[in-house]
Amino acid sequence: MSHATTPAIDGPAVPRAAIVRHRPLPFDAVRLDPGSFLGRWQSLNRDATIPHVLAQLEASGTIDNFRRLVGRSDAPAHRGFNFVDSDVYKTLEALAWEAGRVPDDQPWEGVTQELIELLAAVQRDDGYLHTLYAGDEVFADLRWGHELYVLGHLVQGAVARARTTGRTDLLDVARRFADLAVARFGEGGEDGYCGHPEVETALVELYRLTGEQSYLDLARRQVDLRGSGVLGSGPFPPAYHQDHAPVREVTEVTGHAVRQAYLAAGVADVVAETGDPELLAALLRLWDSAQGTSTYVTGGTGSRHKDEAFGDPFELPPDRAYAETCAAIATFQWAWRMLLLTGEGRFADEMERTLYNAIPASTSVAGTGFLYANPLQVRTGRDGSSEFAPSERLPWFACACCPPNLARLVASLQDYVATRDESGVQLHLYADADVSLGPVRLTVRTEYPWDGRVVLDAGPDGLHEDLSLRIPAWADVGAVRLVVDGRVQEVLVEDGYVRVAGPVHRVELELPMPVVAVAAHPRVDAVRGCVALRRGPVVYCVEQAGLPPGVVLEDVALVPGSPLSAAPPVAGVDALVSVEAVAVHRPASAVPLYRPSAAGIVATPAPEPVAQRLTLRAVPYHRWGSRGPGAMRVWLPVAERP
Amino acid sequence: MSHATTPAIDGPAVPRAAIVRHRPLPFDAVRLDPGSFLGRWQSLNRDATIPHVLAQLEASGTIDNFRRLVGRSDAPAHRGFNFVDSDVYKTLEALAWEAGRVPDDQPWEGVTQELIELLAAVQRDDGYLHTLYAGDEVFADLRWGHELYVLGHLVQGAVARARTTGRTDLLDVARRFADLAVARFGEGGEDGYCGHPEVETALVELYRLTGEQSYLDLARRQVDLRGSGVLGSGPFPPAYHQDHAPVREVTEVTGHAVRQAYLAAGVADVVAETGDPELLAALLRLWDSAQGTSTYVTGGTGSRHKDEAFGDPFELPPDRAYAETCAAIATFQWAWRMLLLTGEGRFADEMERTLYNAIPASTSVAGTGFLYANPLQVRTGRDGSSEFAPSERLPWFACACCPPNLARLVASLQDYVATRDESGVQLHLYADADVSLGPVRLTVRTEYPWDGRVVLDAGPDGLHEDLSLRIPAWADVGAVRLVVDGRVQEVLVEDGYVRVAGPVHRVELELPMPVVAVAAHPRVDAVRGCVALRRGPVVYCVEQAGLPPGVVLEDVALVPGSPLSAAPPVAGVDALVSVEAVAVHRPASAVPLYRPSAAGIVATPAPEPVAQRLTLRAVPYHRWGSRGPGAMRVWLPVAERP
């Protein structure tokens, strides 16, 4: 059975209106090769992460929270935070995407049906569904209650299941809860919105699936009301919840990073269905703010542990980077929606940056260990007793929002590879893949992200539409080589893409991947005098584990002007390409914490004598810690010139 | 009435045993000149801060918490945190020191007696005294209950009042509560200790005042038990409470900075009475850890907002410096006890550093605005809506531990100026002062900290003992000039002091105060490529308020090799000496957040063109914000050489 004859099913975020610039392909149009970076990740997710998450939902009592309400568990009390139901819903979403991705083998249909039956049993007659709140507590605390947030994840799981399997069992449950929310918070109802945005994007998706206008209206109403101060404050100010100003008026990202990005993704969905130009302008301001002042070089966001927040512009400490896994996932989702809206490659660039750095860094090679916060530096001797700064990836968390969020994203990765518009096809992410485009199967062959050569083959009949290929912002356009059906084509980049006019049979794209030293804006005080090493989209790090005996990571500095080069894989690190650089080791342990500079103002006073010159081997950041716990850093100091 | 005939009264921390190297002078032996830096601060404390604190204790309901328990207030509920009683006790301590410092004018004796009568009325028959806990809650939660912490402050207030006035009314209340603690937690009792150290130092003081051994025994027992894990964990690990290891075994400062320093001060008091060499060794390790890896250049400690904690070694971000005011006060108290124990000048150096930087920075020029956290950098456009990072000093806090802590410290400042040992007198802090030494009055004349010239005059009869003068570590010993009775004396520094053999009449000490650029240890990543400006003990900062129009603080960098000089006072800033440096302004707003360096590895790639060369005027850090809110920074980037 060829792909072309399979009935098309939808993936995440499929706009209904014709406003967007690009439209997603059907969910099953792209098949990632299991040997590719992204395809291996999907296999790991299926084989290891999802079973692990299901087991942890049991072990943590999260599913028992539902069972005890209908007498099927003797658990004495609710366990976990008040938003813990959403972990189940995100997992159901992951299972739904897996059912669509691998329709011939559905090992979790049984558990899915059991869970849905359980949810239906727990659900109140009026549609309300929550394992902690009852009676007067229902919708009583919009600031911290997370009830609409939980509803949002329930809806997303239901939409995914309906799209990939056609089954409406979960959808029935979700709609009853959503209808309750419409009755309570819709037009003419309470002027309330959730302290944690998420329901906005979910309601738009529910509208897309069902055609029911009231869901879109409620999403829009949630967006329009936000900023009126309904949420109050404490212990954090209104900006923590993005409640300090109306969405249309905001100029910069603020507060809790996941909340901010989920909100932006929901606003983008509203724009996709309404075309609201003011909201789009606000989204573009927010994007520029995040990208211009408040994103780590890995794509992570959120620089404060205390409130999981963006912090001030240019406040980007690598050691205390919070860079929550969920924030990177939320950025990815926001970026995808901006890409659909605008067609601009910078949004796909950001999807790529998070996909090869901030997001995979969260997961162990075995797929069953996770990071909640993703620092860009781990100091020698760090206290690893906090789950927000552990020495190693952990199997689960008191707040376990990240692992099931990973599961649902990775299970749907292939959906983000390509899009269409009226004139043709756009390729955004490069991976070994087969892409079904109506009657044509486009094969993509590449070793990306380890090699920038990408070969596309549309078969003997060729592709009779235009093909747009993303030229990443990290690439040196002058060095990019494009060969179309045997002829070199000039690389004219517009909005981040080079367009190849159809018909076309075979395209060879070469994106050179030299190792580059990346410097930060001078206002990023935390990494002054440092560079990060990047090759293609992959950011590298140096670990204590890779240093010779006696060399301490903190005392190593790169030699200015020395060469950088790609190098073979490093044992114990699951990555194809490492990176080499020349460094010096200057033991500094005997230096006092502060010392006057005898020479007056100098950038690097009284350097220690060089103890050792060495070749540093850097490994991909997303694989740090594979060789065990220890010091790590992305930003490497540059030694003064001799 | 001359000082010499006044009956001597004791100040804070007066060892009973003969173990310590130095002994404090009587509390009323030193009179600070009201025109001196420290003397003005004491006047401000008396005239503005203390009345303000008393008013805020009323306005915040803190005193009503007591009244409502005996039907004297109709406040419906307890207000504030569970340790809020301690704010009253710290204030009573401040009033007691004021009563001793200015015995001829005691405006607060009435309110003091009223408060003590109220406490006695609230106190239970068994001695327990707390405004929040009753019944089963009493001593039920040692980790977070703060009950022994509150007892500690009650005891300190009572000891101060007994020492300065001879009155035992408050002491009677405190002893009844302390006796309850002895019965419950003393030898043979419960193996418990408080999640927030403080009672240790208080119990030793109570022992010193009363001679009752059981108080010292309980203090020692609290220290010895600590680290057995009694406190458990959550949300923070045991190290937060210094409960991860026995005190005798610890090698570095950990966890909550105030808890750590209060604990260390209490341990030092135990050592002062017992001579325990293991505990002393542990204290010295802790001190070296704090000073060598975890203290800001201002003397502040605590680099994390989330848990108010030290963080990892060398984790010292200036923008997110927590540097809680109480932590600096606690460091001062710890340092004083280490000075008494060892006689080493490095401890007095640290008292001086906190006294001219971290501590006074917390208080507005008017004496009625305060900072809880004391950042070393405020960014342009910082969100000032958190009380932990406000735009301006605030009148009070939800957690108001700092203002009354300031009040009690400042009211007793003169006590820390000098000490004695068998052979003579040691001068630790320089300020215009009269020091009564038995029959001799030693006058000290200086403009310290703005000028390093100090003139001591023992009068016509002279001082017939040795006089040791501290030579601060910041001073260039080779440039220090010492003239004794008209003859230049060689400056031989031992343990931080130069000794002048008695008899002596007049000493002139000159500590040159050039402006110096201070560099940090290379492992302090957060300030790489920056220097701080210091003159004498005073650290300086540059503020947006002092820059020409169009110049943005973040875009300013010092010119390497250019001169630094002292300069006249700046309008609106309450400080005698400003500092000048040469800088360049390079507007960097158009630069992307990250950019590959075309030239490979370079420390400062592609610098922006210089827009302007300017003379920076830096003001004392402790007076930042005097000209209104705005950006500020202590650590100034150094421009690359042209």
mmCIF file of N, CA and C in Angstrom, chain A residues 237 291-292 295-297 304 306 312-316 319-320 377 379 382-383 385 388 517-523 525 528 530 552 554-555 560-561 588 591 593-597 601-602 605 633 635 637 641, chain B residues 237 291-292 295-297 304 306 312-316 319-320 377 379 382-383 385 388 517-523 525 528 530 552 554-555 560-561 588 591 593-597 601-602 605 633 635 637 641:
data_model
loop_
_atom_site.group_PDB
_atom_site.id
_atom_site.type_symbol
_atom_site.label_atom_id
_atom_site.label_comp_id
_atom_site.label_asym_id
_atom_site.label_seq_id
_atom_site.Cartn_x
_atom_site.Cartn_y
_atom_site.Cartn_z
ATOM 1 N N PRO A 237 4.863 38.643 40.648
ATOM 2 C CA PRO A 237 4.087 39.760 40.100
ATOM 3 C C PRO A 237 3.285 39.314 38.861
ATOM 4 N N GLN A 291 14.274 36.279 20.939
ATOM 5 C CA GLN A 291 15.449 35.896 20.159
ATOM 6 C C GLN A 291 16.584 36.903 20.292
ATOM 7 N N GLY A 292 16.225 38.155 20.494
ATOM 8 C CA GLY A 292 17.247 39.198 20.507
ATOM 9 C C GLY A 292 17.884 39.413 21.863
ATOM 10 N N THR A 295 17.344 34.334 24.790
ATOM 11 C CA THR A 295 17.417 32.915 24.451
ATOM 12 C C THR A 295 18.872 32.459 24.518
ATOM 13 N N TYR A 296 19.072 31.310 25.118
ATOM 14 C CA TYR A 296 20.413 30.735 25.170
ATOM 15 C C TYR A 296 20.848 30.280 23.779
ATOM 16 N N VAL A 297 22.128 30.108 23.597
ATOM 17 C CA VAL A 297 22.673 29.698 22.301
ATOM 18 C C VAL A 297 22.196 28.291 21.938
ATOM 19 N N ARG A 304 16.038 32.065 35.139
ATOM 20 C CA ARG A 304 15.926 32.153 36.596
ATOM 21 C C ARG A 304 15.308 30.891 37.174
ATOM 22 N N LYS A 306 14.262 30.780 40.382
ATOM 23 C CA LYS A 306 13.251 31.107 41.392
ATOM 24 C C LYS A 306 11.840 31.073 40.820
ATOM 25 N N ASP A 312 15.676 39.490 33.110
ATOM 26 C CA ASP A 312 15.833 40.731 32.367
ATOM 27 C C ASP A 312 16.518 40.463 31.034
ATOM 28 N N PRO A 313 16.361 41.380 30.076
ATOM 29 C CA PRO A 313 17.072 41.219 28.802
ATOM 30 C C PRO A 313 18.574 41.031 29.024
ATOM 31 N N PHE A 314 19.137 40.096 28.289
ATOM 32 C CA PHE A 314 20.568 39.781 28.320
ATOM 33 C C PHE A 314 21.022 39.112 29.619
ATOM 34 N N GLU A 315 20.102 38.749 30.461
ATOM 35 C CA GLU A 315 20.443 38.001 31.683
ATOM 36 C C GLU A 315 20.434 36.517 31.305
ATOM 37 N N LEU A 316 21.581 36.000 30.925
ATOM 38 C CA LEU A 316 21.673 34.638 30.393
ATOM 39 C C LEU A 316 22.857 33.885 31.006
ATOM 40 N N ASP A 319 25.572 28.947 33.974
ATOM 41 C CA ASP A 319 25.548 27.993 35.092
ATOM 42 C C ASP A 319 24.167 27.877 35.711
ATOM 43 N N ARG A 320 23.492 28.980 35.821
ATOM 44 C CA ARG A 320 22.158 28.941 36.418
ATOM 45 C C ARG A 320 21.066 28.997 35.346
ATOM 46 N N GLN A 377 26.358 25.182 31.845
ATOM 47 C CA GLN A 377 27.622 25.003 32.552
ATOM 48 C C GLN A 377 27.355 24.265 33.854
ATOM 49 N N ARG A 379 29.571 23.294 37.191
ATOM 50 C CA ARG A 379 30.863 23.563 37.814
ATOM 51 C C ARG A 379 31.426 22.313 38.482
ATOM 52 N N ARG A 382 29.806 20.782 41.840
ATOM 53 C CA ARG A 382 28.451 21.273 42.034
ATOM 54 C C ARG A 382 27.670 20.333 42.940
ATOM 55 N N ASP A 383 26.873 20.910 43.809
ATOM 56 C CA ASP A 383 25.944 20.135 44.624
ATOM 57 C C ASP A 383 24.826 19.636 43.711
ATOM 58 N N SER A 385 22.212 17.768 44.496
ATOM 59 C CA SER A 385 21.105 17.188 45.255
ATOM 60 C C SER A 385 19.745 17.799 44.927
ATOM 61 N N PHE A 388 16.507 20.152 40.148
ATOM 62 C CA PHE A 388 16.631 21.183 39.128
ATOM 63 C C PHE A 388 18.087 21.409 38.707
ATOM 64 N N ALA A 517 33.387 29.604 16.016
ATOM 65 C CA ALA A 517 33.346 30.155 17.376
ATOM 66 C C ALA A 517 32.269 31.226 17.385
ATOM 67 N N VAL A 518 31.327 31.086 18.275
ATOM 68 C CA VAL A 518 30.202 32.016 18.354
ATOM 69 C C VAL A 518 30.406 32.938 19.547
ATOM 70 N N ALA A 519 30.251 34.214 19.277
ATOM 71 C CA ALA A 519 30.349 35.194 20.368
ATOM 72 C C ALA A 519 28.963 35.704 20.708
ATOM 73 N N ALA A 520 28.787 36.132 21.927
ATOM 74 C CA ALA A 520 27.494 36.667 22.357
ATOM 75 C C ALA A 520 27.518 38.188 22.309
ATOM 76 N N HIS A 521 26.343 38.753 22.237
ATOM 77 C CA HIS A 521 26.147 40.198 22.348
ATOM 78 C C HIS A 521 26.910 40.713 23.574
ATOM 79 N N PRO A 522 27.567 41.861 23.439
ATOM 80 C CA PRO A 522 28.380 42.330 24.578
ATOM 81 C C PRO A 522 27.583 42.583 25.854
ATOM 82 N N ARG A 523 26.277 42.683 25.746
ATOM 83 C CA ARG A 523 25.504 42.876 26.982
ATOM 84 C C ARG A 523 25.257 41.572 27.739
ATOM 85 N N ASP A 525 26.597 39.736 29.898
ATOM 86 C CA ASP A 525 27.750 39.827 30.797
ATOM 87 C C ASP A 525 28.272 38.462 31.217
ATOM 88 N N ARG A 528 31.026 37.048 28.854
ATOM 89 C CA ARG A 528 32.025 37.966 28.282
ATOM 90 C C ARG A 528 33.381 37.245 28.195
ATOM 91 N N CYS A 530 34.181 34.878 26.273
ATOM 92 C CA CYS A 530 34.040 33.461 25.953
ATOM 93 C C CYS A 530 33.485 33.291 24.543
ATOM 94 N N VAL A 552 41.872 20.750 35.056
ATOM 95 C CA VAL A 552 40.557 21.083 35.590
ATOM 96 C C VAL A 552 39.823 21.956 34.576
ATOM 97 N N GLU A 554 37.629 24.237 34.640
ATOM 98 C CA GLU A 554 37.517 25.674 34.893
ATOM 99 C C GLU A 554 38.813 26.432 34.590
ATOM 100 N N ASP A 555 39.921 25.708 34.499
ATOM 101 C CA ASP A 555 41.207 26.375 34.287
ATOM 102 C C ASP A 555 41.673 26.292 32.837
ATOM 103 N N PRO A 560 43.492 31.952 21.317
ATOM 104 C CA PRO A 560 42.927 32.762 20.240
ATOM 105 C C PRO A 560 43.662 32.530 18.921
ATOM 106 N N GLY A 561 42.895 32.530 17.856
ATOM 107 C CA GLY A 561 43.482 32.388 16.534
ATOM 108 C C GLY A 561 43.843 30.974 16.145
ATOM 109 N N ALA A 588 44.563 27.760 38.609
ATOM 110 C CA ALA A 588 44.343 29.063 39.254
ATOM 111 C C ALA A 588 43.965 28.921 40.713
ATOM 112 N N VAL A 591 45.055 31.519 43.509
ATOM 113 C CA VAL A 591 44.777 32.947 43.355
ATOM 114 C C VAL A 591 43.674 33.357 44.317
ATOM 115 N N LEU A 593 40.367 35.393 45.738
ATOM 116 C CA LEU A 593 39.105 35.644 45.048
ATOM 117 C C LEU A 593 39.110 37.001 44.354
ATOM 118 N N TYR A 594 39.695 38.008 45.009
ATOM 119 C CA TYR A 594 39.802 39.343 44.408
ATOM 120 C C TYR A 594 41.220 39.839 44.625
ATOM 121 N N ARG A 595 41.752 40.525 43.634
ATOM 122 C CA ARG A 595 43.104 41.050 43.793
ATOM 123 C C ARG A 595 43.232 42.341 43.008
ATOM 124 N N PRO A 596 43.899 43.326 43.605
ATOM 125 C CA PRO A 596 44.098 44.566 42.873
ATOM 126 C C PRO A 596 45.036 44.333 41.703
ATOM 127 N N SER A 597 44.779 45.011 40.654
ATOM 128 C CA SER A 597 45.616 44.894 39.470
ATOM 129 C C SER A 597 46.714 45.940 39.540
ATOM 130 N N ILE A 601 43.962 49.264 35.026
ATOM 131 C CA ILE A 601 42.865 48.604 34.328
ATOM 132 C C ILE A 601 43.411 47.711 33.223
ATOM 133 N N VAL A 602 43.276 46.431 33.410
ATOM 134 C CA VAL A 602 43.616 45.498 32.339
ATOM 135 C C VAL A 602 42.534 44.420 32.297
ATOM 136 N N PRO A 605 44.236 40.585 34.208
ATOM 137 C CA PRO A 605 45.464 40.913 34.935
ATOM 138 C C PRO A 605 46.240 39.661 35.352
ATOM 139 N N ARG A 633 31.007 22.718 30.176
ATOM 140 C CA ARG A 633 30.687 24.087 29.812
ATOM 141 C C ARG A 633 30.559 24.264 28.306
ATOM 142 N N TRP A 635 30.175 27.647 27.041
ATOM 143 C CA TRP A 635 30.929 28.879 26.788
ATOM 144 C C TRP A 635 32.344 28.706 27.337
ATOM 145 N N PRO A 637 36.179 30.140 27.925
ATOM 146 C CA PRO A 637 36.975 31.375 27.980
ATOM 147 C C PRO A 637 38.042 31.381 26.889
ATOM 148 N N ARG A 641 45.930 36.957 24.313
ATOM 149 C CA ARG A 641 47.009 36.678 23.357
ATOM 150 C C ARG A 641 48.351 36.720 24.089
ATOM 151 N N PRO B 237 17.344 20.638 49.950
ATOM 152 C CA PRO B 237 18.097 19.510 50.511
ATOM 153 C C PRO B 237 18.677 19.872 51.878
ATOM 154 N N GLN B 291 35.383 33.007 52.074
ATOM 155 C CA GLN B 291 36.203 34.106 51.567
ATOM 156 C C GLN B 291 36.902 33.765 50.254
ATOM 157 N N GLY B 292 37.209 32.512 50.074
ATOM 158 C CA GLY B 292 37.987 32.127 48.897
ATOM 159 C C GLY B 292 37.154 31.846 47.666
ATOM 160 N N THR B 295 32.158 34.893 48.284
ATOM 161 C CA THR B 295 31.801 36.206 48.823
ATOM 162 C C THR B 295 31.952 37.258 47.731
ATOM 163 N N TYR B 296 30.982 38.120 47.640
ATOM 164 C CA TYR B 296 31.051 39.219 46.679
ATOM 165 C C TYR B 296 32.115 40.229 47.098
ATOM 166 N N VAL B 297 32.548 41.015 46.159
ATOM 167 C CA VAL B 297 33.600 42.002 46.435
ATOM 168 C C VAL B 297 33.109 43.049 47.440
ATOM 169 N N ARG B 304 22.130 33.043 45.211
ATOM 170 C CA ARG B 304 20.922 32.478 44.612
ATOM 171 C C ARG B 304 19.663 33.054 45.242
ATOM 172 N N LYS B 306 16.641 31.675 44.644
ATOM 173 C CA LYS B 306 15.659 30.624 44.902
ATOM 174 C C LYS B 306 15.688 30.145 46.347
ATOM 175 N N ASP B 312 27.199 27.330 44.211
ATOM 176 C CA ASP B 312 28.454 26.611 44.041
ATOM 177 C C ASP B 312 29.638 27.566 44.182
ATOM 178 N N PRO B 313 30.819 27.017 44.488
ATOM 179 C CA PRO B 313 31.998 27.877 44.545
ATOM 180 C C PRO B 313 32.174 28.685 43.260
ATOM 181 N N PHE B 314 32.508 29.938 43.401
ATOM 182 C CA PHE B 314 32.766 30.863 42.291
ATOM 183 C C PHE B 314 31.499 31.245 41.530
ATOM 184 N N GLU B 315 30.364 30.847 42.006
ATOM 185 C CA GLU B 315 29.095 31.260 41.382
ATOM 186 C C GLU B 315 28.708 32.592 42.016
ATOM 187 N N LEU B 316 29.115 33.681 41.391
ATOM 188 C CA LEU B 316 28.938 35.006 41.982
ATOM 189 C C LEU B 316 28.421 36.006 40.948
ATOM 190 N N ASP B 319 24.421 40.473 38.785
ATOM 191 C CA ASP B 319 23.040 40.924 38.571
ATOM 192 C C ASP B 319 22.060 40.179 39.469
ATOM 193 N N ARG B 320 22.294 38.905 39.665
ATOM 194 C CA ARG B 320 21.388 38.127 40.509
ATOM 195 C C ARG B 320 21.985 37.899 41.898
ATOM 196 N N GLN B 377 24.660 44.598 40.266
ATOM 197 C CA GLN B 377 24.360 45.135 38.946
ATOM 198 C C GLN B 377 22.848 45.227 38.796
ATOM 199 N N ARG B 379 20.256 46.066 35.680
ATOM 200 C CA ARG B 379 20.249 46.271 34.235
ATOM 201 C C ARG B 379 19.265 47.363 33.832
ATOM 202 N N ARG B 382 15.280 46.855 34.070
ATOM 203 C CA ARG B 382 14.937 45.760 34.967
ATOM 204 C C ARG B 382 13.516 45.899 35.493
ATOM 205 N N ASP B 383 12.839 44.782 35.564
ATOM 206 C CA ASP B 383 11.521 44.736 36.190
ATOM 207 C C ASP B 383 11.721 44.894 37.692
ATOM 208 N N SER B 385 9.411 44.964 40.079
ATOM 209 C CA SER B 385 8.177 44.691 40.820
ATOM 210 C C SER B 385 8.338 43.639 41.918
ATOM 211 N N PHE B 388 12.460 41.590 46.115
ATOM 212 C CA PHE B 388 13.834 41.112 46.181
ATOM 213 C C PHE B 388 14.722 41.747 45.110
ATOM 214 N N ALA B 517 41.946 49.076 40.483
ATOM 215 C CA ALA B 517 41.061 48.187 39.726
ATOM 216 C C ALA B 517 41.248 46.787 40.288
ATOM 217 N N VAL B 518 40.149 46.194 40.702
ATOM 218 C CA VAL B 518 40.203 44.869 41.316
ATOM 219 C C VAL B 518 39.714 43.844 40.302
ATOM 220 N N ALA B 519 40.483 42.785 40.148
ATOM 221 C CA ALA B 519 40.067 41.688 39.273
ATOM 222 C C ALA B 519 39.626 40.515 40.122
ATOM 223 N N ALA B 520 38.753 39.706 39.559
ATOM 224 C CA ALA B 520 38.268 38.528 40.275
ATOM 225 C C ALA B 520 39.033 37.292 39.824
ATOM 226 N N HIS B 521 39.012 36.293 40.669
ATOM 227 C CA HIS B 521 39.547 34.972 40.335
ATOM 228 C C HIS B 521 39.012 34.532 38.968
ATOM 229 N N PRO B 522 39.860 33.939 38.134
ATOM 230 C CA PRO B 522 39.378 33.585 36.785
ATOM 231 C C PRO B 522 38.200 32.618 36.779
ATOM 232 N N ARG B 523 37.953 31.944 37.887
ATOM 233 C CA ARG B 523 36.786 31.048 37.891
ATOM 234 C C ARG B 523 35.462 31.774 38.133
ATOM 235 N N ASP B 525 33.209 33.293 36.561
ATOM 236 C CA ASP B 525 32.846 33.490 35.154
ATOM 237 C C ASP B 525 32.007 34.743 34.938
ATOM 238 N N ARG B 528 34.117 37.929 34.196
ATOM 239 C CA ARG B 528 35.310 37.820 33.345
ATOM 240 C C ARG B 528 35.439 39.091 32.492
ATOM 241 N N CYS B 530 36.163 41.993 33.439
ATOM 242 C CA CYS B 530 35.701 43.199 34.133
ATOM 243 C C CYS B 530 36.623 43.503 35.310
ATOM 244 N N VAL B 552 24.442 54.655 27.257
ATOM 245 C CA VAL B 552 23.762 53.591 27.998
ATOM 246 C C VAL B 552 24.802 52.831 28.811
ATOM 247 N N GLU B 554 25.187 49.879 29.895
ATOM 248 C CA GLU B 554 25.631 48.566 29.433
ATOM 249 C C GLU B 554 26.626 48.654 28.270
ATOM 250 N N ASP B 555 26.683 49.789 27.607
ATOM 251 C CA ASP B 555 27.552 49.917 26.436
ATOM 252 C C ASP B 555 28.856 50.643 26.762
ATOM 253 N N PRO B 560 41.620 50.333 28.915
ATOM 254 C CA PRO B 560 42.741 49.723 29.642
ATOM 255 C C PRO B 560 43.939 50.661 29.713
ATOM 256 N N GLY B 561 44.608 50.626 30.844
ATOM 257 C CA GLY B 561 45.809 51.421 31.017
ATOM 258 C C GLY B 561 45.558 52.877 31.336
ATOM 259 N N ALA B 588 25.589 49.056 21.226
ATOM 260 C CA ALA B 588 25.630 47.675 20.722
ATOM 261 C C ALA B 588 24.242 47.159 20.399
ATOM 262 N N VAL B 591 23.488 44.674 17.356
ATOM 263 C CA VAL B 591 24.209 43.413 17.230
ATOM 264 C C VAL B 591 23.278 42.250 17.569
ATOM 265 N N LEU B 593 22.102 38.586 19.025
ATOM 266 C CA LEU B 593 22.426 37.986 20.324
ATOM 267 C C LEU B 593 23.642 37.071 20.224
ATOM 268 N N TYR B 594 23.740 36.316 19.142
ATOM 269 C CA TYR B 594 24.906 35.456 18.912
ATOM 270 C C TYR B 594 25.375 35.642 17.480
ATOM 271 N N ARG B 595 26.676 35.619 17.295
ATOM 272 C CA ARG B 595 27.205 35.785 15.936
ATOM 273 C C ARG B 595 28.501 35.023 15.810
ATOM 274 N N PRO B 596 28.656 34.337 14.690
ATOM 275 C CA PRO B 596 29.917 33.629 14.489
ATOM 276 C C PRO B 596 31.039 34.627 14.328
ATOM 277 N N SER B 597 32.179 34.254 14.822
ATOM 278 C CA SER B 597 33.332 35.121 14.719
ATOM 279 C C SER B 597 34.099 34.766 13.460
ATOM 280 N N ILE B 601 38.618 32.065 16.822
ATOM 281 C CA ILE B 601 38.543 32.308 18.259
ATOM 282 C C ILE B 601 39.188 33.635 18.602
ATOM 283 N N VAL B 602 38.392 34.582 19.019
ATOM 284 C CA VAL B 602 38.932 35.842 19.526
ATOM 285 C C VAL B 602 38.139 36.221 20.761
ATOM 286 N N PRO B 605 35.213 39.611 19.597
ATOM 287 C CA PRO B 605 35.132 39.706 18.144
ATOM 288 C C PRO B 605 34.425 40.975 17.690
ATOM 289 N N ARG B 633 26.231 49.363 37.963
ATOM 290 C CA ARG B 633 27.085 48.177 37.969
ATOM 291 C C ARG B 633 28.374 48.424 38.729
ATOM 292 N N TRP B 635 30.909 45.840 38.610
ATOM 293 C CA TRP B 635 31.922 45.258 37.726
ATOM 294 C C TRP B 635 31.810 45.892 36.347
ATOM 295 N N PRO B 637 33.141 46.359 32.453
ATOM 296 C CA PRO B 637 33.904 45.699 31.396
ATOM 297 C C PRO B 637 35.129 46.535 31.005
ATOM 298 N N ARG B 641 42.232 46.449 23.941
ATOM 299 C CA ARG B 641 43.221 47.485 23.589
ATOM 300 C C ARG B 641 43.029 47.881 22.132
#
